[in-house]
Amino acid sequence: MAFPYQRNRRLRATEAIRDLVAEHHLLPTDFMVPLFLIEGERKKEEISSMPGYYRFSLDLLIEEVKDCYSLGLRSVLLFVKVAEELKDNEGAEALNDDGLMQRGIRAIKIAVPEMYVMSDVALDPYSSFGHDGIVVENEIVMGDMAVSHARAGADMVAPSDMMDGRIGYIRERLEDEGFKNTGIMSYSAKYASSFYGPFRDVLDSTPGFGDKKTYQMNIANSQEALSEVERDIEEGADIVMIKPGMPYLDVLRIVKDNFNVPIAVYQVSGEYAMIKAAAEKGWLPHDEVVLESLIAFKRAGATLIATYFAKDAVRLLKG
Ligand code: PBG
């Protein structure tokens, strides 16, 4: 039926009808909150390239997790900043059952047991070279690291290193050690992106040599993401992730159209920094742009969104 009988504007006339016919909604359970843990006490350090975002010592991190929980957020994605003297090229500290990550996981699960804890599994914060893997026996270290996190109580481990075959290996090690219910969220399609800069400042993990182009995906490719995802699902990934977010919405969409597992997307540090910087200058309206960027992920097919705006978003959604 043609105009004037069909008028698309009828369904846009008021806020009520717009909400009633909205195809997507944002919920607190859509978000994973990335958290940065540091050694010390009563420490809350603002990250200069990520205004309004902080690194916390464990005591204050627990307060932060409680706050997130009370806002309705149900999952955190934990990263640690490792002391320089503990870094080497074997990732020894990554396997320390009493390391910062392991203590962090245990403390969160004791303080807020219902919070779903995901832990980053990669060696960049532990490596003197700032790379995600090590040259020798990488899989073994990743597997042992995942087991150590599971033992500390992690609900799900999140390998972000992009080394081939590590999902299968980690799954096998978790099964062997009796952690059959510990999940794996794989950073399946993680691009060699320039949007990670602020994050590397956070953890002091800028590569000491070279770049990550031999293991992270080529920014020019999208079909290749399908083979990465397929392999990770075959190897036992429960959730697959696309990263970064906004510049890769097309990738999110094709993965959604081709697979039936939950898909996570990571709105990375550089995306956060861009929005913050433009808002600070008065060039963009902060709250509206935040919500627009997040609904775009839902539209493109994301089940879960890792975002530094998680707390802002739930506050805004509550109105
Ligand atoms: C590395 C890792 C990175 C991020 C998460 N895990 C950076 C990198 O690959 O160098 C980036 C997250 C962000 O920029 O917010 N294991």
mmCIF file of C-alpha atoms and ligand atoms in Angstrom:
data_model
loop_
_atom_site.group_PDB
_atom_site.id
_atom_site.type_symbol
_atom_site.label_atom_id
_atom_site.label_comp_id
_atom_site.label_asym_id
_atom_site.label_seq_id
_atom_site.Cartn_x
_atom_site.Cartn_y
_atom_site.Cartn_z
ATOM 1 C CA MET A 1 0.000 0.000 0.000
ATOM 2 C CA ALA A 2 1.377 3.357 -0.939
ATOM 3 C CA PHE A 3 1.337 6.816 0.578
ATOM 4 C CA PRO A 4 -0.830 8.302 2.074
ATOM 5 C CA TYR A 5 -2.226 5.068 3.583
ATOM 6 C CA GLN A 6 1.145 3.886 4.674
ATOM 7 C CA ARG A 7 2.945 6.512 6.712
ATOM 8 C CA ASN A 8 6.064 5.356 8.533
ATOM 9 C CA ARG A 9 5.878 8.408 10.741
ATOM 10 C CA ARG A 10 2.738 7.066 12.447
ATOM 11 C CA LEU A 11 4.957 4.729 14.450
ATOM 12 C CA ARG A 12 7.310 7.568 15.409
ATOM 13 C CA ALA A 13 4.745 10.071 16.602
ATOM 14 C CA THR A 14 5.225 9.795 20.375
ATOM 15 C CA GLU A 15 7.770 8.366 22.744
ATOM 16 C CA ALA A 16 5.305 5.683 23.782
ATOM 17 C CA ILE A 17 4.767 4.298 20.290
ATOM 18 C CA ARG A 18 8.466 4.608 19.478
ATOM 19 C CA ASP A 19 9.314 2.515 22.536
ATOM 20 C CA LEU A 20 6.513 0.054 21.848
ATOM 21 C CA VAL A 21 7.809 -0.781 18.404
ATOM 22 C CA ALA A 22 11.526 -0.546 19.220
ATOM 23 C CA GLU A 23 13.378 -3.567 17.872
ATOM 24 C CA HIS A 24 16.135 -3.480 20.466
ATOM 25 C CA HIS A 25 16.508 -2.486 24.085
ATOM 26 C CA LEU A 26 19.487 -2.098 26.363
ATOM 27 C CA LEU A 27 19.458 -3.926 29.699
ATOM 28 C CA PRO A 28 21.953 -3.974 32.564
ATOM 29 C CA THR A 29 22.571 -7.653 31.802
ATOM 30 C CA ASP A 30 23.843 -6.702 28.342
ATOM 31 C CA PHE A 31 27.039 -5.334 29.822
ATOM 32 C CA MET A 32 30.359 -6.676 31.016
ATOM 33 C CA VAL A 33 32.338 -4.205 33.115
ATOM 34 C CA PRO A 34 36.089 -4.227 32.435
ATOM 35 C CA LEU A 35 37.940 -3.680 35.714
ATOM 36 C CA PHE A 36 41.608 -2.880 36.237
ATOM 37 C CA LEU A 37 43.198 -4.205 39.404
ATOM 38 C CA ILE A 38 46.442 -2.891 40.900
ATOM 39 C CA GLU A 39 48.488 -3.728 43.996
ATOM 40 C CA GLY A 40 48.197 -1.617 47.129
ATOM 41 C CA GLU A 41 45.512 -0.281 49.412
ATOM 42 C CA ARG A 42 43.002 2.559 49.117
ATOM 43 C CA LYS A 43 44.213 3.238 45.597
ATOM 44 C CA LYS A 44 41.961 4.661 42.922
ATOM 45 C CA GLU A 45 43.959 6.075 40.021
ATOM 46 C CA GLU A 46 42.298 7.862 37.155
ATOM 47 C CA ILE A 47 43.632 6.811 33.764
ATOM 48 C CA SER A 48 44.771 9.919 31.925
ATOM 49 C CA SER A 49 43.720 8.741 28.458
ATOM 50 C CA MET A 50 40.400 7.440 29.841
ATOM 51 C CA PRO A 51 38.881 10.257 31.889
ATOM 52 C CA GLY A 52 36.380 9.005 34.454
ATOM 53 C CA TYR A 53 37.851 5.487 34.425
ATOM 54 C CA TYR A 54 40.100 4.103 37.150
ATOM 55 C CA ARG A 55 42.498 1.438 38.278
ATOM 56 C CA PHE A 56 41.612 0.139 41.736
ATOM 57 C CA SER A 57 43.481 -1.640 44.498
ATOM 58 C CA LEU A 58 41.651 -4.747 45.673
ATOM 59 C CA ASP A 59 39.882 -3.159 48.658
ATOM 60 C CA LEU A 60 38.374 -0.415 46.502
ATOM 61 C CA LEU A 61 37.760 -2.773 43.593
ATOM 62 C CA ILE A 62 35.454 -4.761 45.858
ATOM 63 C CA GLU A 63 33.488 -1.576 46.605
ATOM 64 C CA GLU A 64 33.278 -0.939 42.883
ATOM 65 C CA VAL A 65 31.986 -4.459 42.223
ATOM 66 C CA LYS A 66 29.326 -4.024 44.921
ATOM 67 C CA ASP A 67 28.293 -0.745 43.348
ATOM 68 C CA CYS A 68 28.051 -2.375 39.919
ATOM 69 C CA TYR A 69 25.974 -5.194 41.354
ATOM 70 C CA SER A 70 23.559 -2.822 43.022
ATOM 71 C CA LEU A 71 23.085 -1.040 39.695
ATOM 72 C CA GLY A 72 21.999 -4.328 38.124
ATOM 73 C CA LEU A 73 25.249 -5.190 36.385
ATOM 74 C CA ARG A 74 26.012 -8.896 36.543
ATOM 75 C CA SER A 75 29.404 -9.462 34.986
ATOM 76 C CA VAL A 76 32.906 -8.130 35.288
ATOM 77 C CA LEU A 77 35.912 -8.721 33.076
ATOM 78 C CA LEU A 78 39.034 -8.570 35.165
ATOM 79 C CA PHE A 79 42.475 -7.297 34.105
ATOM 80 C CA VAL A 80 45.534 -6.801 36.280
ATOM 81 C CA LYS A 81 48.477 -4.439 36.202
ATOM 82 C CA VAL A 82 51.505 -6.466 37.153
ATOM 83 C CA ALA A 83 54.478 -4.969 38.985
ATOM 84 C CA GLU A 84 57.479 -4.446 36.721
ATOM 85 C CA GLU A 85 59.743 -6.675 38.828
ATOM 86 C CA LEU A 86 57.352 -9.613 38.372
ATOM 87 C CA LYS A 87 57.446 -9.456 34.583
ATOM 88 C CA ASP A 88 59.585 -11.927 32.638
ATOM 89 C CA ASN A 89 59.419 -13.660 29.297
ATOM 90 C CA GLU A 90 57.898 -16.868 30.600
ATOM 91 C CA GLY A 91 54.796 -15.535 32.292
ATOM 92 C CA ALA A 92 55.723 -17.200 35.596
ATOM 93 C CA GLU A 93 53.694 -14.741 37.657
ATOM 94 C CA ALA A 94 50.612 -15.480 35.548
ATOM 95 C CA LEU A 95 50.552 -18.968 37.067
ATOM 96 C CA ASN A 96 50.939 -17.851 40.673
ATOM 97 C CA ASP A 97 47.835 -19.047 42.528
ATOM 98 C CA ASP A 98 48.423 -16.127 44.855
ATOM 99 C CA GLY A 99 49.020 -13.589 42.100
ATOM 100 C CA LEU A 100 47.009 -10.379 41.860
ATOM 101 C CA MET A 101 44.478 -11.835 39.399
ATOM 102 C CA GLN A 102 43.886 -14.935 41.474
ATOM 103 C CA ARG A 103 43.493 -12.921 44.693
ATOM 104 C CA GLY A 104 41.152 -10.565 42.883
ATOM 105 C CA ILE A 105 38.911 -13.337 41.588
ATOM 106 C CA ARG A 106 38.714 -14.984 45.014
ATOM 107 C CA ALA A 107 37.923 -11.729 46.786
ATOM 108 C CA ILE A 108 35.154 -10.797 44.341
ATOM 109 C CA LYS A 109 33.552 -14.237 44.558
ATOM 110 C CA ILE A 110 33.573 -13.995 48.354
ATOM 111 C CA ALA A 111 32.243 -10.431 48.516
ATOM 112 C CA VAL A 112 29.655 -10.674 45.721
ATOM 113 C CA PRO A 113 29.208 -14.364 44.871
ATOM 114 C CA GLU A 114 26.432 -13.674 42.364
ATOM 115 C CA MET A 115 28.646 -11.464 40.229
ATOM 116 C CA TYR A 116 29.754 -13.422 37.158
ATOM 117 C CA VAL A 117 33.532 -13.126 37.005
ATOM 118 C CA MET A 118 35.425 -13.364 33.744
ATOM 119 C CA SER A 119 39.200 -13.172 33.755
ATOM 120 C CA ASP A 120 41.549 -12.102 31.007
ATOM 121 C CA VAL A 121 43.903 -14.850 29.901
ATOM 122 C CA ALA A 122 46.872 -13.396 28.018
ATOM 123 C CA LEU A 123 50.451 -12.705 28.868
ATOM 124 C CA ASP A 124 50.880 -9.061 27.885
ATOM 125 C CA PRO A 125 50.602 -7.661 31.432
ATOM 126 C CA TYR A 126 53.100 -10.273 32.633
ATOM 127 C CA SER A 127 55.546 -10.100 29.765
ATOM 128 C CA SER A 128 58.587 -7.893 29.831
ATOM 129 C CA PHE A 129 58.007 -7.481 26.091
ATOM 130 C CA GLY A 130 54.297 -6.620 26.340
ATOM 131 C CA HIS A 131 53.243 -9.347 23.940
ATOM 132 C CA ASP A 132 50.221 -11.577 24.430
ATOM 133 C CA GLY A 133 52.045 -14.868 24.163
ATOM 134 C CA ILE A 134 55.526 -16.158 24.731
ATOM 135 C CA VAL A 135 57.803 -17.708 22.216
ATOM 136 C CA VAL A 136 58.054 -21.179 23.709
ATOM 137 C CA GLU A 137 55.332 -23.445 25.084
ATOM 138 C CA ASN A 138 52.743 -20.710 24.874
ATOM 139 C CA GLU A 139 49.717 -23.010 24.942
ATOM 140 C CA ILE A 140 50.905 -24.698 28.071
ATOM 141 C CA VAL A 141 51.207 -21.439 29.937
ATOM 142 C CA MET A 142 47.771 -20.288 28.708
ATOM 143 C CA GLY A 143 46.218 -23.576 29.808
ATOM 144 C CA ASP A 144 47.855 -23.437 33.216
ATOM 145 C CA MET A 145 46.879 -19.791 33.616
ATOM 146 C CA ALA A 146 43.241 -20.592 32.842
ATOM 147 C CA VAL A 147 43.291 -23.452 35.353
ATOM 148 C CA SER A 148 44.781 -21.158 37.986
ATOM 149 C CA HIS A 149 41.950 -18.637 37.398
ATOM 150 C CA ALA A 150 39.342 -21.403 37.528
ATOM 151 C CA ARG A 151 40.821 -22.641 40.789
ATOM 152 C CA ALA A 152 40.500 -19.097 42.174
ATOM 153 C CA GLY A 153 36.805 -19.193 41.258
ATOM 154 C CA ALA A 154 36.520 -17.528 37.847
ATOM 155 C CA ASP A 155 33.184 -18.366 36.206
ATOM 156 C CA MET A 156 34.602 -17.907 32.739
ATOM 157 C CA VAL A 157 38.068 -17.344 31.347
ATOM 158 C CA ALA A 158 38.587 -14.970 28.469
ATOM 159 C CA PRO A 159 41.651 -15.746 26.330
ATOM 160 C CA SER A 160 42.487 -12.538 24.489
ATOM 161 C CA ASP A 161 45.815 -13.559 23.001
ATOM 162 C CA MET A 162 44.782 -14.736 19.489
ATOM 163 C CA MET A 163 47.231 -17.645 19.427
ATOM 164 C CA ASP A 164 45.985 -20.554 17.302
ATOM 165 C CA GLY A 165 44.670 -23.659 19.015
ATOM 166 C CA ARG A 166 44.542 -22.219 22.499
ATOM 167 C CA ILE A 167 40.801 -22.634 23.022
ATOM 168 C CA GLY A 168 40.976 -26.405 22.535
ATOM 169 C CA TYR A 169 44.009 -26.635 24.723
ATOM 170 C CA ILE A 170 42.472 -24.538 27.502
ATOM 171 C CA ARG A 171 39.220 -26.548 27.314
ATOM 172 C CA GLU A 172 41.166 -29.776 27.637
ATOM 173 C CA ARG A 173 43.162 -28.531 30.618
ATOM 174 C CA LEU A 174 40.017 -27.266 32.368
ATOM 175 C CA GLU A 175 38.322 -30.649 31.848
ATOM 176 C CA ASP A 176 41.401 -32.520 33.074
ATOM 177 C CA GLU A 177 41.432 -30.482 36.254
ATOM 178 C CA GLY A 178 37.729 -30.959 36.902
ATOM 179 C CA PHE A 179 36.560 -27.488 35.882
ATOM 180 C CA LYS A 180 33.931 -28.675 33.463
ATOM 181 C CA ASN A 181 31.609 -25.786 34.327
ATOM 182 C CA THR A 182 34.163 -23.034 33.824
ATOM 183 C CA GLY A 183 33.315 -21.314 30.561
ATOM 184 C CA ILE A 184 35.483 -19.856 27.834
ATOM 185 C CA MET A 185 34.795 -16.561 26.136
ATOM 186 C CA SER A 186 37.182 -16.391 23.231
ATOM 187 C CA TYR A 187 38.386 -13.166 21.708
ATOM 188 C CA SER A 188 37.874 -14.877 18.367
ATOM 189 C CA ALA A 189 38.047 -11.929 16.019
ATOM 190 C CA LYS A 190 40.416 -9.528 17.651
ATOM 191 C CA TYR A 191 41.902 -7.067 15.211
ATOM 192 C CA ALA A 192 45.379 -5.561 15.139
ATOM 193 C CA SER A 193 43.733 -2.250 15.909
ATOM 194 C CA SER A 194 45.080 1.163 16.789
ATOM 195 C CA PHE A 195 42.140 1.712 19.133
ATOM 196 C CA TYR A 196 43.811 -0.116 22.045
ATOM 197 C CA GLY A 197 46.255 2.656 22.940
ATOM 198 C CA PRO A 198 44.661 3.885 26.191
ATOM 199 C CA PHE A 199 44.313 0.298 27.484
ATOM 200 C CA ARG A 200 48.012 -0.293 26.994
ATOM 201 C CA ASP A 201 48.663 2.819 29.086
ATOM 202 C CA VAL A 202 46.419 1.382 31.789
ATOM 203 C CA LEU A 203 48.375 -1.825 32.121
ATOM 204 C CA ASP A 204 51.691 -0.513 30.920
ATOM 205 C CA SER A 205 51.633 -3.238 28.273
ATOM 206 C CA THR A 206 52.692 -1.483 25.072
ATOM 207 C CA PRO A 207 54.711 -3.996 23.049
ATOM 208 C CA GLY A 208 58.413 -3.551 23.673
ATOM 209 C CA PHE A 209 59.211 -4.632 20.136
ATOM 210 C CA GLY A 210 57.261 -5.030 16.915
ATOM 211 C CA ASP A 211 53.487 -5.015 16.803
ATOM 212 C CA LYS A 212 50.707 -7.583 17.117
ATOM 213 C CA LYS A 213 50.010 -8.015 13.411
ATOM 214 C CA THR A 214 51.279 -11.584 13.231
ATOM 215 C CA TYR A 215 48.603 -12.791 15.642
ATOM 216 C CA GLN A 216 45.797 -10.233 15.733
ATOM 217 C CA MET A 217 43.585 -10.020 12.650
ATOM 218 C CA ASN A 218 44.217 -7.860 9.633
ATOM 219 C CA ILE A 219 41.950 -4.810 9.796
ATOM 220 C CA ALA A 220 41.135 -5.292 6.103
ATOM 221 C CA ASN A 221 39.452 -8.691 6.588
ATOM 222 C CA SER A 222 35.966 -9.762 7.526
ATOM 223 C CA GLN A 223 35.455 -13.241 6.020
ATOM 224 C CA GLU A 224 38.482 -14.422 7.950
ATOM 225 C CA ALA A 225 36.567 -13.680 11.153
ATOM 226 C CA LEU A 226 34.169 -16.479 10.236
ATOM 227 C CA SER A 227 36.944 -19.038 10.152
ATOM 228 C CA GLU A 228 38.369 -17.777 13.456
ATOM 229 C CA VAL A 229 34.952 -18.040 15.072
ATOM 230 C CA GLU A 230 34.218 -21.447 13.561
ATOM 231 C CA ARG A 231 37.457 -22.885 14.851
ATOM 232 C CA ASP A 232 36.963 -21.464 18.338
ATOM 233 C CA ILE A 233 33.443 -22.898 18.574
ATOM 234 C CA GLU A 234 34.730 -26.290 17.412
ATOM 235 C CA GLU A 235 37.443 -26.113 20.046
ATOM 236 C CA GLY A 236 34.894 -25.430 22.785
ATOM 237 C CA ALA A 237 34.338 -21.664 23.117
ATOM 238 C CA ASP A 238 31.036 -20.836 24.847
ATOM 239 C CA ILE A 239 30.971 -17.189 23.784
ATOM 240 C CA VAL A 240 32.887 -15.588 20.923
ATOM 241 C CA MET A 241 33.970 -11.993 20.879
ATOM 242 C CA ILE A 242 34.522 -9.348 18.232
ATOM 243 C CA LYS A 243 36.898 -6.528 19.071
ATOM 244 C CA PRO A 244 37.014 -3.507 18.697
ATOM 245 C CA GLY A 245 33.338 -2.574 18.457
ATOM 246 C CA MET A 246 32.114 0.374 16.423
ATOM 247 C CA PRO A 247 34.594 0.082 13.535
ATOM 248 C CA TYR A 248 33.706 -3.639 13.205
ATOM 249 C CA LEU A 249 29.904 -3.709 13.294
ATOM 250 C CA ASP A 250 29.896 -5.448 9.915
ATOM 251 C CA VAL A 251 31.924 -8.290 11.391
ATOM 252 C CA LEU A 252 29.516 -8.583 14.291
ATOM 253 C CA ARG A 253 26.627 -8.849 11.875
ATOM 254 C CA ILE A 254 28.115 -11.567 9.679
ATOM 255 C CA VAL A 255 29.145 -13.626 12.698
ATOM 256 C CA LYS A 256 25.623 -13.280 14.098
ATOM 257 C CA ASP A 257 24.148 -14.393 10.773
ATOM 258 C CA ASN A 258 26.373 -17.449 10.572
ATOM 259 C CA PHE A 259 26.583 -18.883 14.088
ATOM 260 C CA ASN A 260 24.305 -19.708 16.971
ATOM 261 C CA VAL A 261 26.419 -18.942 20.002
ATOM 262 C CA PRO A 262 26.226 -15.803 22.125
ATOM 263 C CA ILE A 263 28.383 -13.069 20.651
ATOM 264 C CA ALA A 264 30.191 -10.480 22.699
ATOM 265 C CA VAL A 265 31.609 -7.230 21.416
ATOM 266 C CA TYR A 266 34.255 -5.093 23.094
ATOM 267 C CA GLN A 267 33.878 -1.337 22.884
ATOM 268 C CA VAL A 268 37.557 -0.717 23.469
ATOM 269 C CA SER A 269 39.529 1.962 25.258
ATOM 270 C CA GLY A 270 40.087 4.091 22.153
ATOM 271 C CA GLU A 271 36.373 4.189 21.443
ATOM 272 C CA TYR A 272 35.753 5.332 25.010
ATOM 273 C CA ALA A 273 38.486 7.954 24.733
ATOM 274 C CA MET A 274 37.090 9.339 21.469
ATOM 275 C CA ILE A 275 33.633 9.841 22.885
ATOM 276 C CA LYS A 276 34.977 11.348 26.112
ATOM 277 C CA ALA A 277 37.267 13.750 24.265
ATOM 278 C CA ALA A 278 34.589 14.977 21.894
ATOM 279 C CA ALA A 279 32.127 15.375 24.768
ATOM 280 C CA GLU A 280 34.672 17.285 26.857
ATOM 281 C CA LYS A 281 35.149 19.698 24.005
ATOM 282 C CA GLY A 282 31.429 20.157 23.736
ATOM 283 C CA TRP A 283 31.450 18.712 20.238
ATOM 284 C CA LEU A 284 29.138 15.777 20.978
ATOM 285 C CA PRO A 285 26.445 15.207 23.598
ATOM 286 C CA HIS A 286 27.959 12.567 25.911
ATOM 287 C CA ASP A 287 24.935 10.648 27.156
ATOM 288 C CA GLU A 288 23.140 10.413 23.846
ATOM 289 C CA VAL A 289 26.257 9.299 21.991
ATOM 290 C CA VAL A 290 27.016 6.663 24.625
ATOM 291 C CA LEU A 291 23.553 5.139 24.311
ATOM 292 C CA GLU A 292 23.618 5.370 20.530
ATOM 293 C CA SER A 293 26.954 3.575 20.380
ATOM 294 C CA LEU A 294 25.627 0.812 22.653
ATOM 295 C CA ILE A 295 22.327 0.227 20.874
ATOM 296 C CA ALA A 296 24.299 -0.049 17.623
ATOM 297 C CA PHE A 297 25.939 -3.179 19.066
ATOM 298 C CA LYS A 298 22.563 -4.718 19.866
ATOM 299 C CA ARG A 299 21.294 -3.870 16.389
ATOM 300 C CA ALA A 300 24.335 -5.485 14.809
ATOM 301 C CA GLY A 301 23.734 -8.697 16.752
ATOM 302 C CA ALA A 302 25.651 -8.541 20.021
ATOM 303 C CA THR A 303 24.424 -10.539 23.013
ATOM 304 C CA LEU A 304 26.950 -9.003 25.394
ATOM 305 C CA ILE A 305 28.873 -5.745 25.366
ATOM 306 C CA ALA A 306 32.124 -5.104 27.217
ATOM 307 C CA THR A 307 32.166 -1.366 27.738
ATOM 308 C CA TYR A 308 33.747 1.255 29.966
ATOM 309 C CA PHE A 309 30.375 3.018 29.816
ATOM 310 C CA ALA A 310 28.501 0.192 31.583
ATOM 311 C CA LYS A 311 27.780 2.150 34.764
ATOM 312 C CA ASP A 312 26.910 5.325 32.852
ATOM 313 C CA ALA A 313 24.598 3.331 30.640
ATOM 314 C CA VAL A 314 22.594 1.700 33.416
ATOM 315 C CA ARG A 315 22.229 5.039 35.174
ATOM 316 C CA LEU A 316 21.005 6.629 31.969
ATOM 317 C CA LEU A 317 18.633 3.767 31.267
ATOM 318 C CA LYS A 318 17.064 4.179 34.684
ATOM 319 C CA GLY A 319 16.464 7.764 33.598
HETATM 320 C C1 PBG B 1 45.584 -7.789 25.432
HETATM 321 C C2 PBG B 1 44.340 -6.969 25.458
HETATM 322 C C3 PBG B 1 44.208 -5.709 24.871
HETATM 323 C C4 PBG B 1 42.912 -5.267 25.146
HETATM 324 C C5 PBG B 1 42.279 -6.253 25.901
HETATM 325 N N1 PBG B 1 43.186 -7.321 26.070
HETATM 326 C C6 PBG B 1 45.191 -4.854 24.159
HETATM 327 C C7 PBG B 1 46.046 -5.437 23.132
HETATM 328 O O1 PBG B 1 45.700 -6.385 22.431
HETATM 329 O O2 PBG B 1 47.143 -4.913 23.015
HETATM 330 C C8 PBG B 1 42.370 -3.952 24.701
HETATM 331 C C9 PBG B 1 41.177 -3.439 25.379
HETATM 332 C C10 PBG B 1 40.930 -1.990 25.154
HETATM 333 O O3 PBG B 1 41.602 -1.295 24.366
HETATM 334 O O4 PBG B 1 40.006 -1.499 25.798
HETATM 335 N N2 PBG B 1 45.540 -9.049 25.902
#
